[in-house]
Coordinates of C-alpha atoms in Angstrom, one line a residue:
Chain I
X1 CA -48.5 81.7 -26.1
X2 CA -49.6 79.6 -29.1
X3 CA -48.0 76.2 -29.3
X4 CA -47.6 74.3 -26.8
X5 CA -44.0 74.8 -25.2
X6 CA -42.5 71.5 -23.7
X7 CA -40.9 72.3 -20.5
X8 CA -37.9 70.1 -19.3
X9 CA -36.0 72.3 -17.3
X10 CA -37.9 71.4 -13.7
X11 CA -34.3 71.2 -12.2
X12 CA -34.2 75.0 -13.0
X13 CA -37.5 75.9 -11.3
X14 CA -41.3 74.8 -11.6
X15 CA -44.7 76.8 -12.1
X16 CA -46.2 77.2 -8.5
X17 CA -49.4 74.4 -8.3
X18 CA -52.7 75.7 -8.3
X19 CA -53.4 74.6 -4.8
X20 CA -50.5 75.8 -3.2
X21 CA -51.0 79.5 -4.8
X22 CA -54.6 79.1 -3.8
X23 CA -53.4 78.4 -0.2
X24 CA -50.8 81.8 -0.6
X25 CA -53.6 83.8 -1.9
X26 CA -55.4 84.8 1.5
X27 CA -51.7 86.0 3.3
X28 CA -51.5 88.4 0.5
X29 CA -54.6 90.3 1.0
X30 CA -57.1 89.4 4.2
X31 CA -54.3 87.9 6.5
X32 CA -51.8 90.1 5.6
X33 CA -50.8 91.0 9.2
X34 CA -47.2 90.4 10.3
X35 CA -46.3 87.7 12.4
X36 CA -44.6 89.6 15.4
X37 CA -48.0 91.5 15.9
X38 CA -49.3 90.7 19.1
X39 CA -53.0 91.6 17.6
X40 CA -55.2 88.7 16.2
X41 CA -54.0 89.9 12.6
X42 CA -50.4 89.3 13.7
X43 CA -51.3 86.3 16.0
X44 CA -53.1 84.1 13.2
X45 CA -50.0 84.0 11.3
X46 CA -47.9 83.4 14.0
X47 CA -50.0 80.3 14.5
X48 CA -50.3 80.1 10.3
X49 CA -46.3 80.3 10.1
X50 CA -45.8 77.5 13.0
X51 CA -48.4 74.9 11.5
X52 CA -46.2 75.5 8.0
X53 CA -43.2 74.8 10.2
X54 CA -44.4 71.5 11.4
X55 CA -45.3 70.2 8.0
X56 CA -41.8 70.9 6.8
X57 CA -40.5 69.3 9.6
X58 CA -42.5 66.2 8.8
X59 CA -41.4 66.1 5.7
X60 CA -38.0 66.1 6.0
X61 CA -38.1 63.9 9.5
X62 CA -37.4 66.7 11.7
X63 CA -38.4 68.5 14.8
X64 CA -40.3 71.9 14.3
X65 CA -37.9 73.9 16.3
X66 CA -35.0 73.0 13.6
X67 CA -36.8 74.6 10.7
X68 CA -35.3 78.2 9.8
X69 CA -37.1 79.9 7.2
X70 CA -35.0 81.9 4.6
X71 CA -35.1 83.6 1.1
X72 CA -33.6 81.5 -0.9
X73 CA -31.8 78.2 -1.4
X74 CA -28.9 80.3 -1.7
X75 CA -29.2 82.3 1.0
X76 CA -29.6 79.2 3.2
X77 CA -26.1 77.5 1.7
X78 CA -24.4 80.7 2.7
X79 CA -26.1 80.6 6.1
X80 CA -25.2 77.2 7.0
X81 CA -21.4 77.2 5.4
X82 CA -20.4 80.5 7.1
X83 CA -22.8 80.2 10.1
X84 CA -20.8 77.0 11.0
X85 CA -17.0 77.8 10.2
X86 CA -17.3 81.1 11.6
X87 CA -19.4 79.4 14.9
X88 CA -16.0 76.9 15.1
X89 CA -13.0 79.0 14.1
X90 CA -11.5 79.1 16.6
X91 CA -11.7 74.4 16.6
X92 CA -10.4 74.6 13.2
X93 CA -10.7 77.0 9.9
X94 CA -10.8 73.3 7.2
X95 CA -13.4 72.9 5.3
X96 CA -14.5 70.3 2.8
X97 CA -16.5 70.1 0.0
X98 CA -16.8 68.6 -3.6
X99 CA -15.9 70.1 -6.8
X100 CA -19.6 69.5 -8.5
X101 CA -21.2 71.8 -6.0
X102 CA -23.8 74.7 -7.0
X103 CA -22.1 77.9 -7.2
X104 CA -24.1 78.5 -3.8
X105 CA -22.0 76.6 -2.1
X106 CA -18.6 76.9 -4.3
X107 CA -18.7 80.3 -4.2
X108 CA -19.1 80.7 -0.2
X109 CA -16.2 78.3 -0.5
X110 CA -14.2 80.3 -2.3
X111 CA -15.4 83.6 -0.2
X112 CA -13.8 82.1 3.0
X113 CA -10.9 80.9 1.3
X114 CA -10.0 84.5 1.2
X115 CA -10.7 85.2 4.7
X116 CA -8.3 82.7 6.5
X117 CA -9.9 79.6 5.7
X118 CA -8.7 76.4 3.8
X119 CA -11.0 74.6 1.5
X120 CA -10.3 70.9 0.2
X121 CA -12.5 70.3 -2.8
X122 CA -13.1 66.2 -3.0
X123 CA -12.8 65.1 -6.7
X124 CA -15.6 62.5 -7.9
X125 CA -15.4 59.8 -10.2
X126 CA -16.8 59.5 -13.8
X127 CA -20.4 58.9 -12.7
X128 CA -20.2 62.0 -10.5
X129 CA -20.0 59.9 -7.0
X130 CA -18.0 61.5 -3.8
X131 CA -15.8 58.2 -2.8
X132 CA -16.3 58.0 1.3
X133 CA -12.8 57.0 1.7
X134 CA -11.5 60.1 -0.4
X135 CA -13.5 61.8 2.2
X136 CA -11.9 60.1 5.1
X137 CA -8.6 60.6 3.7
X138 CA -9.3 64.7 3.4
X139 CA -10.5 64.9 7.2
X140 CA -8.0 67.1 9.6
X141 CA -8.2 67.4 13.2
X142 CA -9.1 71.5 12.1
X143 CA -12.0 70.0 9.8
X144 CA -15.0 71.6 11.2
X145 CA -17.3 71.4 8.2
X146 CA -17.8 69.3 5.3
X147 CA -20.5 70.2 2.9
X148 CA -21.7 68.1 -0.2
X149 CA -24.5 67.7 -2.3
X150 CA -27.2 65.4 -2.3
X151 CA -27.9 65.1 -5.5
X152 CA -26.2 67.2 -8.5
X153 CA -28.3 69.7 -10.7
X154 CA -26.6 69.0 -13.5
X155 CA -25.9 65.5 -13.7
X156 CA -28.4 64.1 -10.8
X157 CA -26.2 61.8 -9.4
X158 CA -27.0 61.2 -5.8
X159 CA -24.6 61.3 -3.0
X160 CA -24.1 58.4 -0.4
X161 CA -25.1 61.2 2.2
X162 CA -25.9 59.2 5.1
X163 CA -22.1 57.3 5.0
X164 CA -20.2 60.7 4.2
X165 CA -22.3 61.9 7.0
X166 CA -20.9 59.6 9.4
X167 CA -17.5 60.1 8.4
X168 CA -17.6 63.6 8.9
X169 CA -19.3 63.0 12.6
X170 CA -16.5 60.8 13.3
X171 CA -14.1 63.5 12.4
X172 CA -15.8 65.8 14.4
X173 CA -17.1 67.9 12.2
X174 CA -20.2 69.5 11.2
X175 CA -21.6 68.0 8.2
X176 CA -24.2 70.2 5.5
X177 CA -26.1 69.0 2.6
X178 CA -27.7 71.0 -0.4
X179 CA -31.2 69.0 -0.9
X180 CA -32.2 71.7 -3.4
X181 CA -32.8 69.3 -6.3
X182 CA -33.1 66.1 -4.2
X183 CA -36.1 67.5 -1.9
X184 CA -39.8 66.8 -3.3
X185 CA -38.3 64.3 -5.8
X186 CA -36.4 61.4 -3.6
X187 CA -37.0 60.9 0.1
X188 CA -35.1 63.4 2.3
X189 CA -34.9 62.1 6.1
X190 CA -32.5 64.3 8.5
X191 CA -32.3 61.7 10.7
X192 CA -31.8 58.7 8.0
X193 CA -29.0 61.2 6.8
X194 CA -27.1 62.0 9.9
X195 CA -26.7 65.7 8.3
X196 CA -26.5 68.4 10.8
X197 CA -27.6 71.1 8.5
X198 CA -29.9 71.0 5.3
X199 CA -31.2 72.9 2.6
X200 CA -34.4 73.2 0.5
X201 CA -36.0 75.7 -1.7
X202 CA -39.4 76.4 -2.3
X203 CA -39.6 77.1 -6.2
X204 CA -37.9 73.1 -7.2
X205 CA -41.0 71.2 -6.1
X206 CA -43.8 73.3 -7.1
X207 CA -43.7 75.7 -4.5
X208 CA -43.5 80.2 -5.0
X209 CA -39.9 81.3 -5.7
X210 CA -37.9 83.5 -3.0
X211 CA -38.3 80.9 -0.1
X212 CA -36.2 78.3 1.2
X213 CA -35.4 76.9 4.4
X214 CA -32.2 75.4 6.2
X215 CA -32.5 72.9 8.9
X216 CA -30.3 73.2 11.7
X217 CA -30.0 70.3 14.3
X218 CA -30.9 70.6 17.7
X219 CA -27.9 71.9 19.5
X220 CA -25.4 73.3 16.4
X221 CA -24.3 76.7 16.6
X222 CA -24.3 78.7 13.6
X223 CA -22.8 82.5 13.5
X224 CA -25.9 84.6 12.2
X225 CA -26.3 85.6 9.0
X226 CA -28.3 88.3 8.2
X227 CA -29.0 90.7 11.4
X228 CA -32.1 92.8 12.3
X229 CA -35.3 91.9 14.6
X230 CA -35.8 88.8 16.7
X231 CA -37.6 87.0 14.0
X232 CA -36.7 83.2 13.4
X233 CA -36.0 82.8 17.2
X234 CA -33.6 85.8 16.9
X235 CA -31.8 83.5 14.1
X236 CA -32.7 84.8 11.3
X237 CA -33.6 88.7 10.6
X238 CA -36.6 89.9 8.6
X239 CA -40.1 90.0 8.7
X240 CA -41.7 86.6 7.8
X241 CA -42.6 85.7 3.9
X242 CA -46.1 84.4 5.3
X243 CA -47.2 83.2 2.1
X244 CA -44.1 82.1 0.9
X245 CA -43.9 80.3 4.0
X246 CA -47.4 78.6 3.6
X247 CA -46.7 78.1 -0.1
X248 CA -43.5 76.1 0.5
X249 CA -44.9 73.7 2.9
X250 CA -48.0 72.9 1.0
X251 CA -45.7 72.2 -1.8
X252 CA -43.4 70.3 0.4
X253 CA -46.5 67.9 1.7
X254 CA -47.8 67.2 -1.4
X255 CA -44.7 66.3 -3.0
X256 CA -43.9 64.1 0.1
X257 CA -47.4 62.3 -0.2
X258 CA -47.4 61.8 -4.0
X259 CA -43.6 61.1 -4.1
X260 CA -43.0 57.4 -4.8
X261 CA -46.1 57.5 -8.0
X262 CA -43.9 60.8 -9.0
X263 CA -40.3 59.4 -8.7
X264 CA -41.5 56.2 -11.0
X265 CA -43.5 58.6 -13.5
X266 CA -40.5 60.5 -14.1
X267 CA -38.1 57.7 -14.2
X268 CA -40.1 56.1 -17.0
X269 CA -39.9 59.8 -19.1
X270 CA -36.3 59.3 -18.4
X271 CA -35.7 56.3 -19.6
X272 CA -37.9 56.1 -22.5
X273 CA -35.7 59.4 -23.7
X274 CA -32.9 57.4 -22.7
X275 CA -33.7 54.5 -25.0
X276 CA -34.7 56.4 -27.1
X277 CA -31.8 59.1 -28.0
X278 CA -29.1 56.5 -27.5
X279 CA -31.0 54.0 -30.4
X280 CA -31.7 57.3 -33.0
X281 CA -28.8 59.6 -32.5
X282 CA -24.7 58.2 -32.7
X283 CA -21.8 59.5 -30.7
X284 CA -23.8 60.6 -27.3
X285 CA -22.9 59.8 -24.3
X286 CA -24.9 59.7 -21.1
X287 CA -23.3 61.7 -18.2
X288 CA -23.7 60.9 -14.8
X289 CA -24.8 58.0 -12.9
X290 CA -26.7 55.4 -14.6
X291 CA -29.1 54.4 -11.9
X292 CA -28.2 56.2 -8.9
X293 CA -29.6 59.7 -10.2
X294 CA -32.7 61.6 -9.4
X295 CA -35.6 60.2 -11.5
X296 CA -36.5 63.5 -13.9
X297 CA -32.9 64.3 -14.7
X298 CA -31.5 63.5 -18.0
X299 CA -27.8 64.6 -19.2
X300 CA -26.5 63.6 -22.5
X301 CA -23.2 64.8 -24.8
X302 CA -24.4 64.9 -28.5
X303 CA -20.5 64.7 -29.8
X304 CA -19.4 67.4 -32.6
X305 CA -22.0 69.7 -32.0
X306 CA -22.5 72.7 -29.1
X307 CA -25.4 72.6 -26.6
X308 CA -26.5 76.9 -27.1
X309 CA -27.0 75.9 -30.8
X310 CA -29.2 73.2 -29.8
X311 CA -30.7 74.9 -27.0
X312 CA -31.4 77.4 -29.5
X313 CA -33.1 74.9 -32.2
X314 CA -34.9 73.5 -29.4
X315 CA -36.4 76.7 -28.4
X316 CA -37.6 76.9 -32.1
X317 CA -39.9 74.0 -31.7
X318 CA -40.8 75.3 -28.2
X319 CA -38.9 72.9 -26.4
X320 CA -37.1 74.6 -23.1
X321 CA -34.0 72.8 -21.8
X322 CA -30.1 73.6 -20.7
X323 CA -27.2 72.7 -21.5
X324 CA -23.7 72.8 -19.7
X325 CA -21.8 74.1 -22.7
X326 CA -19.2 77.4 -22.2
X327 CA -21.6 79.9 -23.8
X328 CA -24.6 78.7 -21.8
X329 CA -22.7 79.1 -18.4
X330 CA -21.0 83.0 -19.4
X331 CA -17.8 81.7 -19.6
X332 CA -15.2 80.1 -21.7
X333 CA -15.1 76.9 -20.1
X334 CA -18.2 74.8 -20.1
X335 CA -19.6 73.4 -16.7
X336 CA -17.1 72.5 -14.2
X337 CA -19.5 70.1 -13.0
X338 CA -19.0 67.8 -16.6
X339 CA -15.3 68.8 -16.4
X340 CA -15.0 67.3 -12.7
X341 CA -16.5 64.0 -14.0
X342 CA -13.7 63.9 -16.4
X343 CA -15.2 65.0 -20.1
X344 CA -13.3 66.9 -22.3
X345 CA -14.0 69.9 -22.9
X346 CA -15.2 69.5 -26.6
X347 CA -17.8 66.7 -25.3
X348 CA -18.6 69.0 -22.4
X349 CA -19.7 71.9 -25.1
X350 CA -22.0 69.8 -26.3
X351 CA -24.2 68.6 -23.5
X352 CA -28.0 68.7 -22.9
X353 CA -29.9 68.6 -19.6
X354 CA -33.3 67.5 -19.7
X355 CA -34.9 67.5 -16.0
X356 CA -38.8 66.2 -16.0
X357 CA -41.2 66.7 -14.1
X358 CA -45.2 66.9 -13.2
X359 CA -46.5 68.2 -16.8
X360 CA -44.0 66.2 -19.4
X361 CA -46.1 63.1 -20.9
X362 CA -45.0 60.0 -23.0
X363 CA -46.3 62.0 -25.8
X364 CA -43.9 65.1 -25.2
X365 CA -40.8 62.5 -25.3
X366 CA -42.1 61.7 -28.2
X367 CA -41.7 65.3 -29.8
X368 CA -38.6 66.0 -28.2
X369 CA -36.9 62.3 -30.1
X370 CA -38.0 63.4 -33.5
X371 CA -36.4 67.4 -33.2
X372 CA -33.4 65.9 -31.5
X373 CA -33.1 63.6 -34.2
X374 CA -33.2 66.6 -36.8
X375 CA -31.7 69.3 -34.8
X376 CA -28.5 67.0 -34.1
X377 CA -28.1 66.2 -37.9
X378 CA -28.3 69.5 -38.7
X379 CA -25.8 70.6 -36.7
X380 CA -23.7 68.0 -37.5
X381 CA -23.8 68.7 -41.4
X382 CA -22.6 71.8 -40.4
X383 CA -19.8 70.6 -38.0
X384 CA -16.2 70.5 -39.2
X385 CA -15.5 68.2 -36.4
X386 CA -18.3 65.6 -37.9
X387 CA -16.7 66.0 -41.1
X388 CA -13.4 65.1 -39.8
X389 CA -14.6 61.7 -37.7
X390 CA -16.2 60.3 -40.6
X391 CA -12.8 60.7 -42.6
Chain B
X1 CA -30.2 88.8 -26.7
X2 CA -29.0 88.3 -30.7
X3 CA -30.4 90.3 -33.2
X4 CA -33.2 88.7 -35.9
X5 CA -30.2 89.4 -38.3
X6 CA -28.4 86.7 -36.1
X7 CA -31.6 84.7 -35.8
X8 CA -32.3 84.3 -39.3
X9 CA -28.9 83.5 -40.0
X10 CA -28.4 80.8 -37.4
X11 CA -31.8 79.0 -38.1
X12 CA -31.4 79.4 -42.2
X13 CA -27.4 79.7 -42.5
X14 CA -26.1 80.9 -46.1
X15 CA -23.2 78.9 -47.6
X16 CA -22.8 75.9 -45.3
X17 CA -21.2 72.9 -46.8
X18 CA -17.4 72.8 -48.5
X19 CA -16.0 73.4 -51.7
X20 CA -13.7 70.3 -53.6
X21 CA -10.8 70.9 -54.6
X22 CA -11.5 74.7 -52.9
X23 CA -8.3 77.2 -53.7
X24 CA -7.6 78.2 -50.2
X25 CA -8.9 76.6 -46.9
X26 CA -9.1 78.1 -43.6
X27 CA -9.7 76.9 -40.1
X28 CA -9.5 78.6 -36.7
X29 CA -10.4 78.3 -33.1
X30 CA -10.5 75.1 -31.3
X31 CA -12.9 72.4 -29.3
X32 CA -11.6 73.2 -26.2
X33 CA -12.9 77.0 -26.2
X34 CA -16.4 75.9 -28.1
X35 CA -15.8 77.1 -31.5
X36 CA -14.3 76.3 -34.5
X37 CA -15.0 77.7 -38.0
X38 CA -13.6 76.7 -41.3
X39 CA -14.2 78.7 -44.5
X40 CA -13.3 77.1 -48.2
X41 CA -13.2 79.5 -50.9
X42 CA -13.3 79.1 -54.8
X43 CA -11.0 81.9 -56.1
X44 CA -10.5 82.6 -59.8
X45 CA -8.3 85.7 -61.4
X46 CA -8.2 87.7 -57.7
X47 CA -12.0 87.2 -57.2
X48 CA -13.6 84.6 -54.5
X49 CA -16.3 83.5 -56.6
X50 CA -17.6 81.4 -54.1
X51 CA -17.0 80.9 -49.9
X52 CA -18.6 77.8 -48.1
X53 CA -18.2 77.3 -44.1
X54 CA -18.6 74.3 -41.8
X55 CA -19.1 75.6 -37.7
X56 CA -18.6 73.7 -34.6
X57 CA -19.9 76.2 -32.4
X58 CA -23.1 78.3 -31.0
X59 CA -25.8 80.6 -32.6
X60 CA -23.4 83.7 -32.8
X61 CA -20.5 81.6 -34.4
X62 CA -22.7 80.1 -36.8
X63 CA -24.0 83.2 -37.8
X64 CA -20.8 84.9 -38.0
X65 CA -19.5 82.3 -40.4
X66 CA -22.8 82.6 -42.6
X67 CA -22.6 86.2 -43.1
X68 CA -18.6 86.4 -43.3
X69 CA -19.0 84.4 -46.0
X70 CA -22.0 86.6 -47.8
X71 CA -19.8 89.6 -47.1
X72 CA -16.6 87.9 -49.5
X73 CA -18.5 86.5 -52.2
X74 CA -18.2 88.6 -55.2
X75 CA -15.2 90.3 -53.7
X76 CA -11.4 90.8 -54.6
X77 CA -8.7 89.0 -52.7
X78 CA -7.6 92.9 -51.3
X79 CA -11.3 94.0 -50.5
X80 CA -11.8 90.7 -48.6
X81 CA -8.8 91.2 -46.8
X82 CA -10.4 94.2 -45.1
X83 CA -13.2 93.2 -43.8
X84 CA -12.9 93.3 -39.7
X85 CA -15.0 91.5 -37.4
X86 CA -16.5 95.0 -37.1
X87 CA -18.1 95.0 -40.0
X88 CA -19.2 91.3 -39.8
X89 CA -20.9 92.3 -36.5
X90 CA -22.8 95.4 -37.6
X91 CA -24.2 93.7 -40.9
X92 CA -25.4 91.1 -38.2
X93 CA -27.1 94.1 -36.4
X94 CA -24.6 93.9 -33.3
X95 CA -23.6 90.6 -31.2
X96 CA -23.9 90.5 -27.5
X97 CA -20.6 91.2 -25.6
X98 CA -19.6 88.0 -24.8
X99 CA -20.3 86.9 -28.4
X100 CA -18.0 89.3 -29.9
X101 CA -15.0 86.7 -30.2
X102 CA -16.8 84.8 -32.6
X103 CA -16.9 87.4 -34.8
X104 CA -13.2 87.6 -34.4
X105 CA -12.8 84.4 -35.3
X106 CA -15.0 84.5 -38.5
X107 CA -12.3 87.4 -39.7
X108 CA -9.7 85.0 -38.6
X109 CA -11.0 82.3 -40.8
X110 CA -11.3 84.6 -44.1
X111 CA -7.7 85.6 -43.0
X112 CA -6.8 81.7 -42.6
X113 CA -8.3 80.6 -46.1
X114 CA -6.8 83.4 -47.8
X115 CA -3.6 83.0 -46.6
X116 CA -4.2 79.4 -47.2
X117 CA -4.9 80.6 -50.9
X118 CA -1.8 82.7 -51.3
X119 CA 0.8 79.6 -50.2
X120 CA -1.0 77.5 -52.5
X121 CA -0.4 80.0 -55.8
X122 CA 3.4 81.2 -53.7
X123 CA 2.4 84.6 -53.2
X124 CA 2.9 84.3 -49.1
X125 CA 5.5 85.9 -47.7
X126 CA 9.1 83.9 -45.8
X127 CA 7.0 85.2 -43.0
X128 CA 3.4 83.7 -43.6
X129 CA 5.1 80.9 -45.1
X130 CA 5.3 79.6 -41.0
X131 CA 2.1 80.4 -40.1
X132 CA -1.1 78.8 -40.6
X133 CA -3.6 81.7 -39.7
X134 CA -4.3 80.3 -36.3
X135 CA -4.0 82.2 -33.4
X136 CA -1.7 80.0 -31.4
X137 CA 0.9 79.0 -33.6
X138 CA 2.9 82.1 -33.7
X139 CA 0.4 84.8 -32.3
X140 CA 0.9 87.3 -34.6
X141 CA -3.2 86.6 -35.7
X142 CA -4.1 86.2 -32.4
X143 CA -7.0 88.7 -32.6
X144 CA -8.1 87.6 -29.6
X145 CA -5.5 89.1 -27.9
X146 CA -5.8 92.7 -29.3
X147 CA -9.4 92.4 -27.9
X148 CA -8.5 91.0 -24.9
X149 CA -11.1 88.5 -25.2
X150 CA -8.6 85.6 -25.1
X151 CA -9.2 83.3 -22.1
X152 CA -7.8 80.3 -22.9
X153 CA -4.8 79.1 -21.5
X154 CA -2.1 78.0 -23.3
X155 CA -0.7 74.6 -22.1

């Protein structure tokens, strides 16, 4: 690689840290025994496993015993939203969620729709927000699970978790949250929460890739998701990703220790980008909440233009970023995230998301002002819609 | 996933910009779907002597509308009228599938400004007379459709 590349994508995934590949290394070669064994091979990483357990548990305020390792974010969205309406079918077959979710969740959604069960997908407001008393309203004596986001990858706007949470316990239901994004970059208490099921991946905070974790309350029955040995407490099937495992919860830890001097270096990135786009660059528009978002996560519309060519342009000046336009997400319509918030589609086309994170300096924000600055003129001179604003 | 062809012309696009008082104007496609492209062309005795193009859009539609325009320059009204998003895509070196459309809608444009021309001089037919090139006012254009590509809903 020759140039420098400026990375602002962290809500995507991040590089694994040094120190928490350095304490994966050893499970890949010397300790590579499996868990189950009963020899001292196996035993160790019983033992390695359960101390990686407990640290995740601290971290997100929990007891041990209600960590569940899986493969993925995704897998453990699946896990909890099937796991839980198929566990209480025969209470209710209603399920709620919001229509900003990942696909991880909107797509199980959808999967059970077709299988018998309904699905109420809560609107949000123009900053992104989940209103509690929409929620309230969309609660039925057959609700059994509601499931919303804590904070949005696209837009970053942070749920009010802990009072949706309480709603849905008051409606007897079940109540999951997808802490992908929020977890190593805002505090993520289980208990503060009131959640009943929760989910994290590994490769968002600086932890390996193929990991992730759901945890399940004390006492909430969930229908099993993926069958085979005993592993996971006979919960979850498949012989134990040790280093994944060890990887994830040094990553976890240290993003929990450092989190507060991380949240405010981030938010001042954020802002400074902030200030600075909206003072060079006319017609954008900042999407999502202003204050109530996660610190690194950045989302503007840069009107008359569309986000793959600037993505594109960006790229050129080794700049890597996303953007919620149609031809970025494989479809015609851009991302129903920006839609739900109430953006036309022509504004929605032409959105950027910039997520910071450990490596980005004052000096990179810098960089990325001056090529938006160009890029966005640019593209504008070409624009027909430009051309026909300024008449 | 584009070619260098597409590359080079989406990072150094030929022709951008408009032409005054240009002899037939053409614009297709539409905010909602992403893409729009409009193509001005300077015609003189049945020749386009010279094709400009302003695109709302991404790397493939901007690149379709550069080299559409290369491909018309120089040419006669009736050899212009031939040229298919086909043959915009191979001298591109090939568009990913899901970029094909924009190469529809760069033959759509062409179509749209010389259509645009013939009104002007009152060589359209009673049956162009009706139609503005766009796929969506009467359908007959609607390219889109013959690939099957077309997505968006009509309200």
């Amino acid at each position: 690689m020759g140039e420098k590349t400026i990375y602002l994508d962290h809500a995507a995934t991040t590089w694994t840290k040094p120190e928490v590949l350095e304490a994966m290394i050893p499970y890949f070669t010397e300790s590579f025994g499996n868990a189950s064994s009963i020899y001292r091979l196996g035993r160790d990483n019983r033992k390695a496993v359960d101390a990686a357990r407990a640290d995740i548990a601290r971290s997100l305020g929990a007891d041990p015993g209600e960590i569940f390792f899986t493969a993925s974010g995704s897998e453990a969205d699946n896990w909890a939203i099937k796991g839980a309406a198929q566990a209480r079918a025969s209470k209710g077959r209603h399920l709620i969620t919001s229509a900003i979710e990942h696909p991880a969740v909107l797509n199980v959604c959808e999967y059970l729709a077709k299988s018998g069960f309904e699905v109420t997908y809560l609107p949000v407001d123009a900053d992104g927000l989940v209103s509690p008393d929409v929620l309230k309203a969309a609660m039925r004596p057959d609700t059994t699970l509601v499931s919303i986001m804590m904070a949005n990858n696209e837009i970053g706007t942070i749920q009010p978790i802990s009072e949706l949470a309480a709603i849905a316990k008051a409606g007897g239901a079940l109540f999951h949250t997808d802490a992908v994004q929020a977890a190593g970059n805002i505090r993520v208490d289980v208990r503060e929460l009131g959640v009943d099921l929760l989910t994290i991946s590994g490769h968002k905070f600086y932890g390996p890739k193929g990991i992730g974790a759901l945890y399940v309350k004390k006492g909430v029955k969930l229908e099993t998701l993926i069958h085979g040995g005993h592993q996971e407490r006979g919960k979850r099937a498949g012989t134990e990703n040790v280093p994944g495992i060890i990887g994830m919860a040094k990553a976890l830890t240290l993003a929990t220790e450092n989190l507060e001097s991380h949240g405010e270096k981030l938010l001042a990135l954020r802002q400074k980008a902030l200030a600075g786009i909206t003072s060079r660059i006319s017609h954008v528009k900042l999407n999502g909440h202003p204050t109530t978002r996660l610190p690194g996560n950045l989302n503007m519309s840069f009107q008359y233009i569309e986000g793959e060519s600037l993505l594109l342009m960006l790229d050129m000046k080794n700049i890597a970023a996303s953007s919620g336009s149609a031809c970025t997400s494989g479809s015609l319509d851009p991302s129903h995230v920006l839609l739900a918030i109430g953006l036309p589609h022509e504004i929605a086309h032409g959105s950027l998301r910039m997520s910071f994170g450990d490596a980005n300096t004052e000096a990179d924000v810098d960089v990325l002002l001056d090529c938006l600055v160009e890029i966005v003129g640019k593209l504008r001179h070409m624009s027909p819609l430009y051309e026909s604003s300024m008449n | 996933m584009y070619s260098e062809k597409v590359m080079d012309h989406f990072t150094n696009p030929r022709n951008v910009g408009d032409i005054e008082a240009a002899d037939g104007v053409g614009q297709v496609g539409n905010a909602k779907c992403g893409d729009i492209m409009k193509i001005y062309l300077k015609i003189e005795n049945g020749i386009i002597l010279d094709a400009k193009f302003k695109t709302f859009g991404c790397g493939a539609a901007v690149a379709t509308s550069s080299m559409a325009t290369e491909l018309i320059i120089g040419k006669t009204i009736e050899e212009a009228q031939k040229i298919t998003n086909k043959a915009v895509m191979e001298a591109l070196d090939g568009l990913p599938t899901a970029k094909v459309h924009c190469s529809v809608l760069a033959e759509e444009a062409i179509a749209a400004a010389l259509l645009d021309y013939r009104k002007k001089n009152g060589l359209a037919t009673e049956e162009e007379e009706g139609c503005n090139g766009c796929c969506g006012s009467c359908g007959s254009h609607d390219l889109h459709m013959h690939h099957g590509l077309d997505e968006e809903n009509e309200e």
